[in-house]
XYZ file of C-alpha atoms in Angstrom:
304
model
C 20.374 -9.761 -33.207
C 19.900 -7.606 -29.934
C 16.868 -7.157 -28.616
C 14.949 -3.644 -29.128
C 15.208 -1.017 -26.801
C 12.036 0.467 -25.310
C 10.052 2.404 -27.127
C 7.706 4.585 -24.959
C 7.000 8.568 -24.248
C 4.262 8.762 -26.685
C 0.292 9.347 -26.304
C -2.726 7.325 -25.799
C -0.720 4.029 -24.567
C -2.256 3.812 -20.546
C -3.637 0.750 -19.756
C -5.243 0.678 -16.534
C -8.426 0.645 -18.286
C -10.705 -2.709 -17.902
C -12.552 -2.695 -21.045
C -14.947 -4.886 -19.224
C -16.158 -7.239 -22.173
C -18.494 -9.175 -20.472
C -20.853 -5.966 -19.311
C -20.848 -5.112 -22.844
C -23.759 -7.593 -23.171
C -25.628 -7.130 -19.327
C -28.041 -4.807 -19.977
C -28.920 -4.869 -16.494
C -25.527 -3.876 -14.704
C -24.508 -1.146 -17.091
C -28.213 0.698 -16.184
C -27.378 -0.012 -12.334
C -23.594 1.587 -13.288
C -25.101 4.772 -14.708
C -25.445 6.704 -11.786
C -22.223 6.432 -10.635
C -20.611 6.357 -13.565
C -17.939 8.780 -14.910
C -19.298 10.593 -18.509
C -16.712 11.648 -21.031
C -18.878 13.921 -22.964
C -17.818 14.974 -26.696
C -18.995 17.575 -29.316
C -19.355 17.429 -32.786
C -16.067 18.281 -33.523
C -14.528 15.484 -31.221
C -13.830 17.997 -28.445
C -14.319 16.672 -25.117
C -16.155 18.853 -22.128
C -13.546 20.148 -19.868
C -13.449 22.352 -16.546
C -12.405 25.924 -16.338
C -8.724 24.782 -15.858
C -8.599 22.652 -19.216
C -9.001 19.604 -17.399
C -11.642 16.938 -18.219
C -14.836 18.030 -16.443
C -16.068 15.417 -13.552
C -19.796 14.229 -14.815
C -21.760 11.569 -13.428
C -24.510 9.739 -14.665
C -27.035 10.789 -11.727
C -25.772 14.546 -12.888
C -26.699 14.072 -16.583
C -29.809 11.404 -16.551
C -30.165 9.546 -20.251
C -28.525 6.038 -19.525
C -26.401 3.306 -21.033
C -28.999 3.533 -24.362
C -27.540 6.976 -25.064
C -23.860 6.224 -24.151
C -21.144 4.290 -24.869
C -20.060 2.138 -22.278
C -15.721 2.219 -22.174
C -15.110 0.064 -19.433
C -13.988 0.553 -15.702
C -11.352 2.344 -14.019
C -10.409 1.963 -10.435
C -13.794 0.247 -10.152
C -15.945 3.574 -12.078
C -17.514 2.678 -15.286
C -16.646 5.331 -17.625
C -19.178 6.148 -20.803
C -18.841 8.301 -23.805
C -21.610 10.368 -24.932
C -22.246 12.997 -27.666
C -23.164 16.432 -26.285
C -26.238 16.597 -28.454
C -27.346 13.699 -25.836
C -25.861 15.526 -22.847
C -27.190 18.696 -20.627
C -23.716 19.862 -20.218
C -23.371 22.880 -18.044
C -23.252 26.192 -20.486
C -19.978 27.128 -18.543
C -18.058 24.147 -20.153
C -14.836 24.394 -22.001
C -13.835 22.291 -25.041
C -10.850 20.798 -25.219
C -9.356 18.912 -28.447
C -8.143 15.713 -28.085
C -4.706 16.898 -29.086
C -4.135 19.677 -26.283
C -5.524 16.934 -23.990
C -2.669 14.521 -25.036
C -0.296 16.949 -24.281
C -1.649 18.362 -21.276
C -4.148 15.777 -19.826
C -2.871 12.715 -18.113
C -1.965 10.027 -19.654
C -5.120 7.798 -18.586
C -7.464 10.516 -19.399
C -6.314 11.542 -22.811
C -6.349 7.775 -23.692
C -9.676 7.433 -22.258
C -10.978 10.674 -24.783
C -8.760 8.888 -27.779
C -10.778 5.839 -27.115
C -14.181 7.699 -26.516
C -13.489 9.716 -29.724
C -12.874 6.314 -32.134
C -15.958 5.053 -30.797
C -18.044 8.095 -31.062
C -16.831 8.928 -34.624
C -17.403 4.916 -35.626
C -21.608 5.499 -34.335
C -21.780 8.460 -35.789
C -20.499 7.351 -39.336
C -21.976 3.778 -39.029
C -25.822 4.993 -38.766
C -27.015 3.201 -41.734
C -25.900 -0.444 -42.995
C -23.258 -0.615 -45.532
C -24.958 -3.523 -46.878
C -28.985 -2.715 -47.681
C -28.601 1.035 -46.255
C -31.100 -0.004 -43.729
C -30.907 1.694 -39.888
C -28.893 0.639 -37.408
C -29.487 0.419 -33.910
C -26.302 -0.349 -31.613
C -26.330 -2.770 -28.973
C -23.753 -4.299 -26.398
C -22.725 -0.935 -24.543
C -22.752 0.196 -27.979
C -20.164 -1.953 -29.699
C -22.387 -3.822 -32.503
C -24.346 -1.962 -34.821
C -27.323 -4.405 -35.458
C -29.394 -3.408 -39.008
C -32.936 -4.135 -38.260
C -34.108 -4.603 -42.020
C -31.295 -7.411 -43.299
C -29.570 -8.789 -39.779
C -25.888 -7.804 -40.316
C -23.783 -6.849 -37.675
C -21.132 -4.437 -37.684
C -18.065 -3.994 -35.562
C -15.940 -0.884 -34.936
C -13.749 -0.308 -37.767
C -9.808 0.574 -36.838
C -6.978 0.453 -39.649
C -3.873 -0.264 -39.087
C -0.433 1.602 -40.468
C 2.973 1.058 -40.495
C 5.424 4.135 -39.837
C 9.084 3.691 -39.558
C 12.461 5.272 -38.867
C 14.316 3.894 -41.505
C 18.160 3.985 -41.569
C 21.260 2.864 -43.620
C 23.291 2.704 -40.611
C 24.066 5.704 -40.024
C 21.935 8.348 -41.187
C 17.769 8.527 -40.769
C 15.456 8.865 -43.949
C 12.690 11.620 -43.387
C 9.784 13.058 -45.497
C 7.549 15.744 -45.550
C 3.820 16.532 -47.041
C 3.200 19.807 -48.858
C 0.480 20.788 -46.431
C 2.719 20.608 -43.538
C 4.072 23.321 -41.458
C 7.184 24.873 -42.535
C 10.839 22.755 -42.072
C 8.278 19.926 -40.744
C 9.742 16.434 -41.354
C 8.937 13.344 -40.053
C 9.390 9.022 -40.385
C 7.813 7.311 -43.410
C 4.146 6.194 -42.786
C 1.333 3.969 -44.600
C -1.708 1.690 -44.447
C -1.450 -2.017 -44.624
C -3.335 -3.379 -47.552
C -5.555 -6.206 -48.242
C -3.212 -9.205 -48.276
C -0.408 -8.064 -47.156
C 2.226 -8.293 -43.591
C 2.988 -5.031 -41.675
C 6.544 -6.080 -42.935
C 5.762 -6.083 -46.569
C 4.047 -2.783 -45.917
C 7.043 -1.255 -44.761
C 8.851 -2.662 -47.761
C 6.262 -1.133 -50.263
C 5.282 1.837 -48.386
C 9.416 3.117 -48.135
C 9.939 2.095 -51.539
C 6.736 3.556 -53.385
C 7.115 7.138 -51.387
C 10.883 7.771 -51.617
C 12.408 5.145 -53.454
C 14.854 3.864 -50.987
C 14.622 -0.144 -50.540
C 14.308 -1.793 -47.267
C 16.357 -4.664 -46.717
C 15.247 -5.998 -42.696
C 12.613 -4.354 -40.389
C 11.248 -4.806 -36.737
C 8.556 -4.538 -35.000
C 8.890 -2.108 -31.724
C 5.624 -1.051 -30.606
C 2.231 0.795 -31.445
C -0.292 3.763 -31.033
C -3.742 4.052 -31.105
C -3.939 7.057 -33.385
C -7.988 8.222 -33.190
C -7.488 10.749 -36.198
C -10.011 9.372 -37.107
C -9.144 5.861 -36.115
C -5.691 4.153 -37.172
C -3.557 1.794 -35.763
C 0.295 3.050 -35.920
C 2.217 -0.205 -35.773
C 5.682 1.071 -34.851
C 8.987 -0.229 -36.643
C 12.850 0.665 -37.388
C 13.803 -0.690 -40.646
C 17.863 -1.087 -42.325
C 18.007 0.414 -45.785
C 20.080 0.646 -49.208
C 21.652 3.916 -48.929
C 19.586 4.499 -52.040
C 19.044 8.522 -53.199
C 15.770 9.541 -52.084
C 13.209 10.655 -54.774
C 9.562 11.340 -54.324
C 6.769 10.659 -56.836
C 3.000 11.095 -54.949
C 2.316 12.144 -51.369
C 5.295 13.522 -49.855
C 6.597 16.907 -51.140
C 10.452 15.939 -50.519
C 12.110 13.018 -49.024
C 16.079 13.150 -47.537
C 18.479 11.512 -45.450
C 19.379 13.580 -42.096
C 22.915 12.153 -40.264
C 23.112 11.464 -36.477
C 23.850 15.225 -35.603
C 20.920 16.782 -37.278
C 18.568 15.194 -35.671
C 20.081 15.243 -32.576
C 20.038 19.564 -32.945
C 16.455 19.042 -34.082
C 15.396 17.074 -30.887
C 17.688 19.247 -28.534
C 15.979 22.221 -29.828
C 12.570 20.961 -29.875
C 10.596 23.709 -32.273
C 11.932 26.472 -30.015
C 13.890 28.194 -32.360
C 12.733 29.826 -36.191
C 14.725 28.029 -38.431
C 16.591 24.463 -38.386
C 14.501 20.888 -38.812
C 11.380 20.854 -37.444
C 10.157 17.317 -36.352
C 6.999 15.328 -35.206
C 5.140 16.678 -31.793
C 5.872 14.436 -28.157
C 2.753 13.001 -28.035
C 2.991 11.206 -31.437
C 4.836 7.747 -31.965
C 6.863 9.029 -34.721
C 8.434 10.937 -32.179
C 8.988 8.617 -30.542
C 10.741 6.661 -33.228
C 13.052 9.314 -33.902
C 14.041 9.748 -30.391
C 14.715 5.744 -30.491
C 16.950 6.074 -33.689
C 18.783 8.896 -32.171
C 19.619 7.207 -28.327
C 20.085 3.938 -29.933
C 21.686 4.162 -33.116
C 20.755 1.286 -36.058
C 20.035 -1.909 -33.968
C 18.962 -3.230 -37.335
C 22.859 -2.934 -38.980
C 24.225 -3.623 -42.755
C 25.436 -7.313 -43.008
């Protein structure tokens, strides 16, 4: 079997961030960080603060006051330490922009849009984690903010991230796509779903094809994965050979067929510019990303 080709071109994937671990628990260095430090500040709606070009806007700890109590503490960059804060905590300046965390993945660069998808998982994790899950006592977070700590029965809690499968699925020769009733018009896109209790990312794929369009997966591979912070999913990439098996749908997707080689190339050629014709998944997602694989590549999963 050939080895996969690269999958890349999608959001959120830098990775010259140091998440910095071991300051998580020095109480001491992250307060002598703050003043430097760069602030990624975010609203209630998960915007982030940006300048009057769109662009994140350039805070510092010595510009905002609070400290490492108030903050999350991301890691370092080039030597900064970056934090996340909620505005509520932060005297931003009234001038400020807001900038969703989509626009900013496909506008931003790549290492600071990943730095607001990461910002925005934690954020969204403190701000639905304030009470335990256990006794419903309150919960206090510690460790540059990465354990909630209940104070009334001593659990611990950790940030929550699930993970999903989503897959270009072929028979060889033609790509299986689906669409969701609430999705833009002539929107398609790959086959997605979250792993269950129990159960492989493979055998997810397996179940996931099967129970949304009826088509049965016979091999599948791994290729690669996004951090998808909406709210806070793992996508765990994969192609997958099928049955060339008659697509029905029974549940979430609205319809479910199989598009050949040139249709999808039209649809990637033309990119949404035109009014009519297959519309597919946005750059900055990995399902993109998938399709452009299945298109360059062809099957490298192929029938027996």
């Amino acid at each position: 079997m050939p080895s996969p080709a690269a999958l890349d071109g999608f959001a959120f994937q830098a990775s010259t961030l140091d998440r910095a671990d071991a300051l998580r628990g020095d109480a001491a260095a992250l307060r002598e960080s703050w003043p430097d430090a760069r602030l990624i500040v975010l609203d209630g709606e998960g915007r982030a603060a940006a300048d009057a070009g769109g662009g994140l806007l350039p805070l510092r700890g010595a510009r905002l006051g609070g400290g490492p109590g108030t903050a999350v503490f991301l890691g370092r960059v080039a030597g900064d330490a970056w934090f996340a804060l909620d505005a509520a905590a932060a005297p931003v300046p009234e001038a400020a922009q807001w900038v969703d965390l989509r626009s900013a993945a496909a506008h931003w660069p790549a290492e600071s849009s990943s730095l607001f998808a990461y910002a925005r998982g934690m954020l969204y994790w403190h701000v639905r984690n304030r009470y335990c899950g256990v006794c419903g006592g309150a919960v206090g977070f510690d460790r540059g903010g990465f354990v909630g700590h209940c104070a009334q029965c001593g659990n611990d809690h950790y940030p929550r991230v699930d993970p999903a499968v989503i897959v270009a699925v072929s028979d060889g020769e033609r790509l299986l796509l689906g669409r969701q009733a609430g999705w833009p018009p002539r929107r398609w896109s790959v086959i997605a779903g979250f792993v269950e209790p129990g159960e492989s990312p493979e055998q997810t794929v397996a179940r996931e094809v099967h129970e949304e369009t009826g088509v049965r997966v016979r091999a599948c591979r791994y290729l690669a994965a996004q951090p998808w912070p909406f709210p806070g999913a793992l996508m765990l990439g994969f192609e997958a050979l099928a049955e060339p098996d008659e697509p029905r749908v029974d549940g979430e997707l609205e319809q479910a067929r199989w598009f050949t080689h040139a249709e999808v190339g039209e649809a990637l050629r033309r990119d949404g510019t035109e009014a009519d014709g297959l519309l597919l998944a946005p750059p900055i997602s990995i399902a993109r990303s998938l399709i452009a694989h299945w298109h360059a590549n062809g099957a490298m999963l192929t029938p027996a």
